[in-house]
Structure formats: C-alpha cells, structure tokens
CSV table of C-alpha atoms and ligand atoms in Angstrom, one decimal:
chain,number,residue,atom,x,y,z
A,215,UNK,CA,-30.2,-38.6,-4.6
A,216,UNK,CA,-29.7,-40.6,-8.4
A,217,UNK,CA,-27.7,-39.7,-10.8
A,218,UNK,CA,-27.9,-38.8,-15.1
A,219,UNK,CA,-26.9,-41.2,-17.9
A,220,UNK,CA,-23.9,-38.4,-18.2
A,221,UNK,CA,-23.2,-38.5,-14.2
A,222,UNK,CA,-23.1,-41.6,-14.5
A,223,UNK,CA,-19.9,-41.8,-17.5
A,224,UNK,CA,-18.3,-38.3,-15.7
A,225,UNK,CA,-18.2,-40.3,-13.0
A,226,UNK,CA,-17.8,-43.6,-14.1
A,227,UNK,CA,-14.2,-45.1,-13.8
A,228,UNK,CA,-15.4,-44.2,-9.8
A,229,UNK,CA,-18.0,-45.4,-9.7
A,230,UNK,CA,-16.7,-49.2,-11.4
A,231,UNK,CA,-14.1,-49.2,-8.8
A,232,UNK,CA,-14.3,-51.8,-6.1
A,233,UNK,CA,-14.9,-49.9,-2.9
A,234,UNK,CA,-15.9,-46.6,-4.0
A,235,UNK,CA,-18.2,-46.9,-6.0
A,236,UNK,CA,-21.8,-45.1,-6.5
A,237,UNK,CA,-22.0,-45.0,-2.5
A,238,UNK,CA,-18.4,-44.2,-2.4
A,239,UNK,CA,-19.7,-41.2,-5.6
A,240,UNK,CA,-22.8,-39.8,-3.3
A,241,UNK,CA,-20.7,-39.3,-1.3
A,242,UNK,CA,-18.6,-36.9,-2.4
A,243,UNK,CA,-21.6,-35.7,-4.2
A,244,UNK,CA,-23.1,-34.7,-1.1
A,245,UNK,CA,-19.5,-33.3,0.4
A,246,UNK,CA,-17.9,-30.7,0.7
A,247,UNK,CA,-14.5,-28.6,1.5
A,248,UNK,CA,-13.5,-25.2,1.9
A,249,UNK,CA,-10.1,-25.1,0.2
A,250,UNK,CA,-8.1,-21.8,1.9
A,251,UNK,CA,-5.4,-20.4,-0.5
A,252,UNK,CA,-5.7,-20.8,-4.6
A,253,UNK,CA,-2.5,-20.9,-5.2
A,254,UNK,CA,1.1,-23.9,-5.6
A,255,UNK,CA,-1.7,-26.4,-2.9
A,256,UNK,CA,-4.6,-25.2,-4.1
A,257,UNK,CA,-4.9,-25.1,-7.8
A,258,UNK,CA,-4.4,-28.9,-8.4
A,259,UNK,CA,-6.7,-30.2,-5.2
A,260,UNK,CA,-9.4,-27.5,-6.8
A,261,UNK,CA,-9.1,-28.8,-9.7
A,262,UNK,CA,-9.7,-32.7,-8.9
A,263,UNK,CA,-12.3,-32.2,-6.1
A,264,UNK,CA,-14.3,-30.6,-8.3
A,265,UNK,CA,-13.6,-32.9,-11.5
A,266,UNK,CA,-14.6,-35.9,-8.5
A,267,UNK,CA,-17.8,-33.7,-8.4
A,268,UNK,CA,-17.5,-32.8,-4.8
A,269,UNK,CA,-21.7,-31.2,-4.3
A,270,UNK,CA,-20.4,-28.0,-2.8
A,271,UNK,CA,-16.4,-26.3,-3.2
A,272,UNK,CA,-15.3,-24.0,-2.1
A,273,UNK,CA,-12.3,-21.0,-2.7
A,274,UNK,CA,-11.0,-18.3,-0.7
A,275,UNK,CA,-7.9,-15.8,-1.5
A,276,UNK,CA,-7.7,-12.4,-1.6
A,277,UNK,CA,-4.9,-11.9,-3.9
A,278,UNK,CA,-4.7,-11.1,-7.9
A,279,UNK,CA,-3.6,-13.9,-10.3
A,280,UNK,CA,0.6,-12.5,-11.0
A,281,UNK,CA,3.0,-13.1,-13.8
A,282,UNK,CA,5.0,-15.2,-10.4
A,283,UNK,CA,2.2,-17.4,-10.0
A,284,UNK,CA,1.3,-19.2,-13.3
A,285,UNK,CA,5.1,-21.5,-13.2
A,286,UNK,CA,2.8,-24.0,-10.3
A,287,UNK,CA,-0.9,-22.6,-10.1
A,288,UNK,CA,-2.2,-24.2,-12.3
A,289,UNK,CA,-5.8,-23.4,-12.3
A,290,UNK,CA,-5.6,-20.2,-13.4
A,291,UNK,CA,-4.0,-19.3,-16.6
A,292,UNK,CA,-2.5,-16.5,-18.7
A,293,UNK,CA,-5.6,-14.6,-19.6
A,294,UNK,CA,-6.5,-14.7,-16.1
A,295,UNK,CA,-3.8,-11.9,-15.4
A,296,UNK,CA,-4.8,-9.1,-12.6
A,297,UNK,CA,-8.8,-11.5,-12.4
A,298,UNK,CA,-9.1,-12.2,-8.6
A,299,UNK,CA,-7.8,-15.5,-7.7
A,300,UNK,CA,-10.7,-16.9,-6.3
A,301,UNK,CA,-12.8,-16.1,-9.5
A,302,UNK,CA,-9.8,-17.2,-12.2
A,303,UNK,CA,-10.7,-20.5,-9.5
A,304,UNK,CA,-13.6,-21.3,-9.4
A,305,UNK,CA,-14.3,-20.2,-13.8
A,306,UNK,CA,-11.8,-23.1,-14.1
A,307,UNK,CA,-13.1,-25.0,-11.8
A,308,UNK,CA,-16.5,-25.2,-13.4
A,309,UNK,CA,-14.7,-25.5,-16.0
A,310,UNK,CA,-14.0,-29.1,-15.8
A,311,UNK,CA,-17.0,-29.7,-13.6
A,312,UNK,CA,-20.6,-27.1,-14.8
A,313,UNK,CA,-22.1,-29.7,-11.9
A,314,UNK,CA,-20.6,-28.9,-9.0
A,315,UNK,CA,-21.4,-25.8,-6.8
A,316,UNK,CA,-18.0,-23.3,-6.1
A,317,UNK,CA,-18.6,-20.5,-4.3
A,318,UNK,CA,-15.0,-17.5,-4.4
A,319,UNK,CA,-14.4,-15.9,-1.8
A,320,UNK,CA,-12.7,-12.8,-2.5
A,321,UNK,CA,-11.3,-12.7,1.0
A,322,UNK,CA,-8.2,-13.6,3.6
A,323,UNK,CA,-9.0,-15.4,6.7
A,324,UNK,CA,-8.4,-14.0,10.1
A,325,UNK,CA,-10.1,-14.4,13.5
A,326,UNK,CA,-12.9,-12.9,12.7
A,327,UNK,CA,-13.8,-14.6,9.8
A,328,UNK,CA,-12.3,-18.6,10.6
A,329,UNK,CA,-15.2,-19.8,12.0
A,330,UNK,CA,-17.9,-18.9,10.2
A,331,UNK,CA,-15.9,-19.7,7.0
A,332,UNK,CA,-15.5,-23.1,7.5
A,333,UNK,CA,-18.1,-23.9,9.4
A,334,UNK,CA,-20.7,-24.8,6.5
A,335,UNK,CA,-18.1,-27.2,5.1
A,336,UNK,CA,-17.2,-30.7,5.5
A,337,UNK,CA,-13.7,-31.4,5.2
A,338,UNK,CA,-11.2,-28.5,4.8
A,339,UNK,CA,-7.8,-27.3,2.8
A,340,UNK,CA,-5.0,-25.5,4.3
A,341,UNK,CA,-3.2,-24.4,0.7
A,342,UNK,CA,-1.8,-21.0,3.0
A,343,UNK,CA,1.8,-20.3,2.1
A,344,UNK,CA,2.4,-18.3,5.8
A,345,UNK,CA,2.1,-20.0,9.2
A,346,UNK,CA,-0.3,-17.1,10.9
A,347,UNK,CA,-2.6,-18.9,8.1
A,348,UNK,CA,-1.0,-22.3,9.4
A,349,UNK,CA,-1.6,-22.4,13.3
A,350,UNK,CA,-5.9,-20.5,11.9
A,351,UNK,CA,-6.7,-22.6,9.8
A,352,UNK,CA,-5.6,-25.5,12.4
A,353,UNK,CA,-6.8,-24.0,15.6
A,354,UNK,CA,-10.6,-22.9,13.9
A,355,UNK,CA,-10.6,-26.7,12.8
A,356,UNK,CA,-9.7,-28.1,16.1
A,357,UNK,CA,-12.5,-25.8,18.0
A,358,UNK,CA,-15.9,-26.4,15.5
A,359,UNK,CA,-14.5,-30.1,15.5
A,360,UNK,CA,-13.4,-30.0,11.4
A,361,UNK,CA,-11.8,-32.3,9.9
A,362,UNK,CA,-8.4,-30.6,6.9
A,363,UNK,CA,-5.4,-31.1,5.3
A,364,UNK,CA,-2.7,-29.5,6.2
A,365,UNK,CA,0.3,-29.1,3.6
A,366,UNK,CA,3.7,-27.1,3.6
A,367,UNK,CA,6.4,-26.9,0.8
A,368,UNK,CA,10.0,-25.8,1.1
A,369,UNK,CA,12.5,-25.9,-2.0
A,370,UNK,CA,12.5,-30.0,-3.0
A,371,UNK,CA,10.4,-31.1,0.0
A,372,UNK,CA,6.9,-31.2,1.4
A,373,UNK,CA,4.8,-33.0,4.2
A,374,UNK,CA,1.2,-33.1,5.0
A,375,UNK,CA,-1.3,-34.4,8.2
A,376,UNK,CA,-4.4,-35.5,8.1
A,377,UNK,CA,-6.1,-33.5,11.2
A,378,UNK,CA,-9.6,-35.9,12.0
A,379,UNK,CA,-10.9,-34.7,15.8
A,380,UNK,CA,-10.4,-36.6,18.3
A,381,UNK,CA,-7.5,-39.6,16.1
A,382,UNK,CA,-4.3,-37.4,17.1
A,383,UNK,CA,-2.2,-34.9,17.3
A,384,UNK,CA,-3.0,-31.3,15.2
A,385,UNK,CA,-0.7,-29.4,13.0
A,386,UNK,CA,-0.1,-27.3,17.7
A,387,UNK,CA,0.9,-31.2,18.7
A,388,UNK,CA,3.7,-30.8,15.7
A,389,UNK,CA,4.8,-26.7,16.3
A,390,UNK,CA,3.5,-25.0,19.2
A,391,UNK,CA,3.1,-22.1,17.8
A,392,UNK,CA,4.5,-20.1,14.5
A,393,UNK,CA,7.8,-18.8,14.2
A,394,UNK,CA,9.5,-15.2,14.2
A,395,UNK,CA,9.2,-13.8,10.6
A,396,UNK,CA,11.7,-14.2,8.8
A,397,UNK,CA,13.0,-17.1,10.6
A,398,UNK,CA,12.0,-19.9,8.1
A,399,UNK,CA,12.1,-19.8,5.2
A,400,UNK,CA,9.6,-19.1,3.0
A,401,UNK,CA,8.3,-19.9,-0.8
A,402,UNK,CA,9.3,-17.0,-2.4
A,403,UNK,CA,13.2,-16.5,-0.3
A,404,UNK,CA,13.7,-20.6,-1.1
A,405,UNK,CA,11.4,-21.3,-4.2
A,406,UNK,CA,9.9,-23.7,-5.2
A,407,UNK,CA,9.6,-26.8,-8.5
A,408,UNK,CA,5.6,-26.1,-9.6
A,409,UNK,CA,5.0,-29.9,-10.1
A,410,UNK,CA,6.2,-30.3,-6.3
A,411,UNK,CA,3.0,-28.5,-4.8
A,412,UNK,CA,1.2,-30.3,-7.8
A,413,UNK,CA,2.1,-33.9,-6.0
A,414,UNK,CA,1.5,-32.3,-2.4
A,415,UNK,CA,-1.9,-30.9,-3.4
A,416,UNK,CA,-3.0,-34.2,-4.7
A,417,UNK,CA,-2.2,-35.3,-2.7
A,418,UNK,CA,-4.4,-33.2,0.2
A,419,UNK,CA,-7.1,-34.1,-2.3
A,420,UNK,CA,-6.8,-37.9,-1.8
A,421,UNK,CA,-7.4,-37.8,1.7
A,422,UNK,CA,-10.8,-35.1,0.9
A,423,UNK,CA,-12.1,-38.3,-1.0
A,424,UNK,CA,-11.3,-40.6,1.6
A,425,UNK,CA,-12.9,-38.6,4.0
A,426,UNK,CA,-15.5,-38.2,2.0
A,427,UNK,CA,-16.8,-40.6,0.5
A,428,UNK,CA,-15.6,-43.5,3.8
A,429,UNK,CA,-13.2,-45.3,1.9
A,430,UNK,CA,-9.8,-45.6,3.5
A,431,UNK,CA,-7.0,-44.5,6.3
A,432,UNK,CA,-6.6,-40.5,6.3
A,433,UNK,CA,-2.9,-39.0,7.5
A,434,UNK,CA,-3.4,-39.0,11.4
A,435,UNK,CA,-0.7,-39.4,13.5
A,436,UNK,CA,0.4,-39.6,10.8
A,437,UNK,CA,2.6,-36.5,9.7
A,438,UNK,CA,3.2,-37.1,5.7
A,439,UNK,CA,7.2,-36.2,4.1
A,440,UNK,CA,8.1,-36.0,0.4
A,441,UNK,CA,11.6,-35.5,-0.9
A,442,UNK,CA,11.3,-34.6,-4.7
A,443,UNK,CA,15.1,-34.8,-5.1
A,444,UNK,CA,15.4,-38.5,-3.2
A,445,UNK,CA,11.9,-39.5,-4.9
A,446,UNK,CA,11.0,-40.6,-1.4
A,447,UNK,CA,8.3,-40.5,0.5
A,448,UNK,CA,8.5,-41.6,4.2
A,449,UNK,CA,5.8,-41.4,7.3
A,450,UNK,CA,6.3,-40.2,10.8
A,451,UNK,CA,4.1,-41.4,13.2
A,452,UNK,CA,3.2,-39.3,15.6
A,453,UNK,CA,1.3,-39.2,19.1
A,454,UNK,CA,-1.1,-36.8,20.4
A,455,UNK,CA,0.5,-34.0,22.8
A,456,UNK,CA,-1.3,-34.2,26.2
A,457,UNK,CA,-1.2,-30.3,26.7
A,458,UNK,CA,-1.3,-29.2,23.2
A,459,UNK,CA,-2.5,-25.3,23.9
A,460,UNK,CA,-5.7,-25.8,21.8
A,461,UNK,CA,-5.9,-29.8,21.6
A,462,UNK,CA,-4.8,-31.4,24.7
A,463,UNK,CA,-6.9,-32.1,27.8
A,464,UNK,CA,-6.5,-28.8,29.5
A,465,UNK,CA,-6.3,-26.4,25.7
A,466,UNK,CA,-5.0,-22.7,26.6
A,467,UNK,CA,-6.1,-21.5,23.1
A,468,UNK,CA,-9.8,-20.8,23.3
A,469,UNK,CA,-10.5,-19.1,19.9
A,470,UNK,CA,-8.3,-18.6,16.7
A,471,UNK,CA,-5.3,-15.8,16.9
A,472,UNK,CA,-4.1,-13.7,14.1
A,473,UNK,CA,-0.2,-14.0,14.9
A,474,UNK,CA,1.6,-11.2,12.5
A,475,UNK,CA,2.3,-12.5,9.0
A,476,UNK,CA,6.5,-13.0,7.8
A,477,UNK,CA,7.3,-9.8,6.9
A,478,UNK,CA,7.6,-10.2,3.1
A,479,UNK,CA,3.8,-11.7,3.4
A,480,UNK,CA,2.5,-8.6,4.2
A,481,UNK,CA,1.2,-6.8,1.1
B,102,UNK,CA,25.4,-47.3,19.4
B,103,UNK,CA,23.7,-47.0,16.0
B,104,UNK,CA,20.5,-45.0,15.9
B,105,UNK,CA,17.9,-44.2,13.9
B,106,UNK,CA,17.4,-40.6,12.7
B,107,UNK,CA,15.2,-39.9,10.5
B,108,UNK,CA,14.2,-43.4,8.9
B,109,UNK,CA,19.0,-44.1,8.3
B,110,UNK,CA,20.0,-46.7,11.4
B,111,UNK,CA,23.8,-44.8,11.4
B,112,UNK,CA,26.3,-46.2,13.8
B,113,UNK,CA,26.7,-42.4,16.1
B,114,UNK,CA,29.8,-41.8,19.3
B,115,UNK,CA,28.5,-43.4,22.9
B,116,UNK,CA,27.9,-40.5,24.7
B,117,UNK,CA,25.5,-38.3,23.1
B,118,UNK,CA,22.4,-36.0,23.8
B,119,UNK,CA,20.1,-34.7,21.7
B,120,UNK,CA,21.5,-31.6,21.9
B,121,UNK,CA,25.6,-33.0,20.2
B,122,UNK,CA,23.6,-35.6,17.6
B,123,UNK,CA,21.9,-31.5,16.7
B,124,UNK,CA,25.0,-30.8,15.7
B,125,UNK,CA,26.7,-33.3,14.6
B,126,UNK,CA,23.4,-33.7,11.2
B,127,UNK,CA,24.2,-30.7,11.3
B,128,UNK,CA,20.4,-29.4,11.1
B,129,UNK,CA,18.5,-26.1,10.4
B,130,UNK,CA,17.6,-23.0,12.7
B,131,UNK,CA,17.7,-26.1,15.2
B,132,UNK,CA,15.4,-23.7,17.9
B,133,UNK,CA,12.5,-24.4,15.1
B,134,UNK,CA,12.8,-27.7,15.4
B,135,UNK,CA,9.8,-30.4,16.9
B,136,UNK,CA,11.6,-33.5,17.8
B,137,UNK,CA,10.5,-37.2,18.4
B,138,UNK,CA,12.3,-39.3,20.0
B,139,UNK,CA,11.2,-42.9,20.0
B,140,UNK,CA,7.4,-42.0,19.1
B,141,UNK,CA,7.5,-38.8,21.7
B,142,UNK,CA,7.9,-35.8,21.3
B,143,UNK,CA,10.9,-33.8,23.1
B,144,UNK,CA,10.5,-30.4,24.9
B,145,UNK,CA,13.3,-27.9,23.7
B,146,UNK,CA,14.5,-27.0,27.0
B,147,UNK,CA,15.2,-31.2,27.6
B,148,UNK,CA,17.6,-31.3,24.9
B,149,UNK,CA,20.5,-31.5,26.8
B,150,UNK,CA,18.7,-33.7,29.9
B,151,UNK,CA,18.0,-35.8,26.3
B,152,UNK,CA,20.9,-39.0,26.9
B,153,UNK,CA,20.7,-40.9,23.5
B,154,UNK,CA,20.9,-44.9,23.4
B,155,UNK,CA,21.5,-47.4,21.2
B,156,UNK,CA,18.0,-48.4,19.2
B,157,UNK,CA,17.2,-45.0,19.9
B,158,UNK,CA,14.7,-43.1,16.9
B,159,UNK,CA,15.0,-39.6,16.3
B,160,UNK,CA,12.6,-37.4,13.8
B,161,UNK,CA,13.9,-34.2,13.0
B,162,UNK,CA,10.2,-32.0,11.7
B,163,UNK,CA,11.0,-28.7,9.8
B,164,UNK,CA,9.0,-25.3,9.7
B,165,UNK,CA,6.9,-25.9,5.6
B,166,UNK,CA,5.2,-22.9,5.0
B,167,UNK,CA,5.4,-22.6,1.4
B,168,UNK,CA,2.2,-23.7,-0.8
B,169,UNK,CA,0.0,-20.7,-2.6
C,106,ZN,ZN1,-2.8,-30.5,19.5
C-alpha cells in the first residue's frame, strides 16, 4: 500500500508522530472497526476514526435522529432530524474523509445477527445505551475472539474497558448478568452531559486506533473510570474470573443471548 | 483500621465486614454492585462473611448503561 500526495498531507500529523508514523497509518488504512450505536459514544468515535483514515468502518443503528439526541450526538445535525441515524452518521463521516469505506447498517444488533455483523471487522466499539446490547456485544466478541471497547456513561460518570482475547477480563467477568429492567437508572431517566459522552467516546476511538496501529498499551485488565464533576480519572486493575460464564474455563454461554431490554428502551 | 475504598485511604472501625462497609459507604443499589477486594472479586453471597483488615483495598463497580 502506498499513499498519494494528498493522503500524505491528510495524515501528516500521524505520519510525523514518533511511535506511530507511516507504519501506523498503513495499519489504520488496512484496519476495520464496527461501531454499534450512532449515539453519544458512537458519534465522536465514528468521527475520529473516519478522520484518522481507518479503511473500513461499519456503523449500526436502527433509530432515526430525534431532537433530544442533538445535545450530545454530534455526528448528526438539525438538518438530519427524522433521518436514519446510520445514514446520517455515514454522510458525516464521508464528509470528513471521503477516502474511507463506510457501511451504514439500519438494524438493531441481536442474537440472530451479531456474529455475522462483527465477523468482518478487526475491532468493535460498544456505543450502545442498554445492558442487553452490552452483554450481547461482549459475549459475541468473546465467542468470536474479537477485541472490543466497552463503555458506559451515567449522569457525570463514565467507565470503559477494552477486551482483547486472552488478555484480562471481559465485561461479564465484571458483571455476571444484566440487571433486571429498570433496576438501575439509564441516561434517559437520569440525564447526561453531552461532553461526557464526547470524552468517553473519544477514549474508545483512541483504544481502536492503538489496537489497529499496534501502538502503546490498551485498557485490558483495567477499568478506567471518569468522574466529570471531580475531573478525575482512575484505573481499577481487575482480574479475569476463572468461572466467567463466557470467557472462563468452563463456559456455559456458547452462543449470543437476547435479554429483554429495560422497559424504557422499548420503542 | 485504614481501608482504601475506591482509591481513598480512610479510617474505619475495626470488625467490619463487606456488608457493613457497603452500608457505611451508602452504596447505591448494592445488590447490583460488583465488589473487588485486593484485586479479586467477592461473590455477592459472600459479603457478610468477608471480614476486612487493615490495608485492604476495596472497589465498587457500578452498572453504567448509557451511551447512545
Ligand atoms: Zn469473562
């Protein structure tokens, strides 16, 4: 693979970067990322990965852009109201960087399609807003041996963890099962500051960039928590569970599972 | 004794188990919280029987579902 003069200019700040360079850029161009959810987390992640020149990006979301999304979902604009989020996101990504390939998928991930969806991607970003989807993505990535970035945000706090097969715990090592619907608050009920999603979604993009470029360390075995009110980040070192139902020694989960979403997530 | 809870060293009464610590720390929805003690997970059924000792590091992990 060789870059044109225009591409060398577009990616020059990557290419001159020690420890990244042309080699890192080539790896991004050959790499692929699936972003599940074109919302608060998915918006910054998708824009940064498109701008960075990740060669192939998939973005999946079944919803349409709603006025209440625009406070944080910066990939969509006022002119996109009512449009499918996946299409609106794709248009914004290609406006930033027309040289990459973007696939817009207008669907919700479920147990029936998740293995097929993730199959052709190197790295997965969980930008979803509900626990059934978070467990689904975790289980599918563990079963398929795919690296992914988990993240969640609530009120003024966020947290993220990167799973790489064979390195550190999966999401289910930390949380064995989804909480029952409405047992814990969601953003819809509790609110969230847009920039918080921006901080955490950008961190997810950074994890994907490092994974694809093979540069630096990842958030494996460490849950990074962000407290926006205190402006403090903290990494919590966490082990794998030998008895984890999906990544453990004797897994009981051998195929993706559909859980009932929280009542407020029904559309 | 001193416990390091969520990264903060603080003085706590002696003879404390995890159930009592969860009460003292006013942990929200404790039945859905994962507890890590000195880098290993404690099963939720084992909070009462887990006695804490000076220097223990305790982390509470909370469900955060938002994102989209
Ligand atoms: Zn696991």
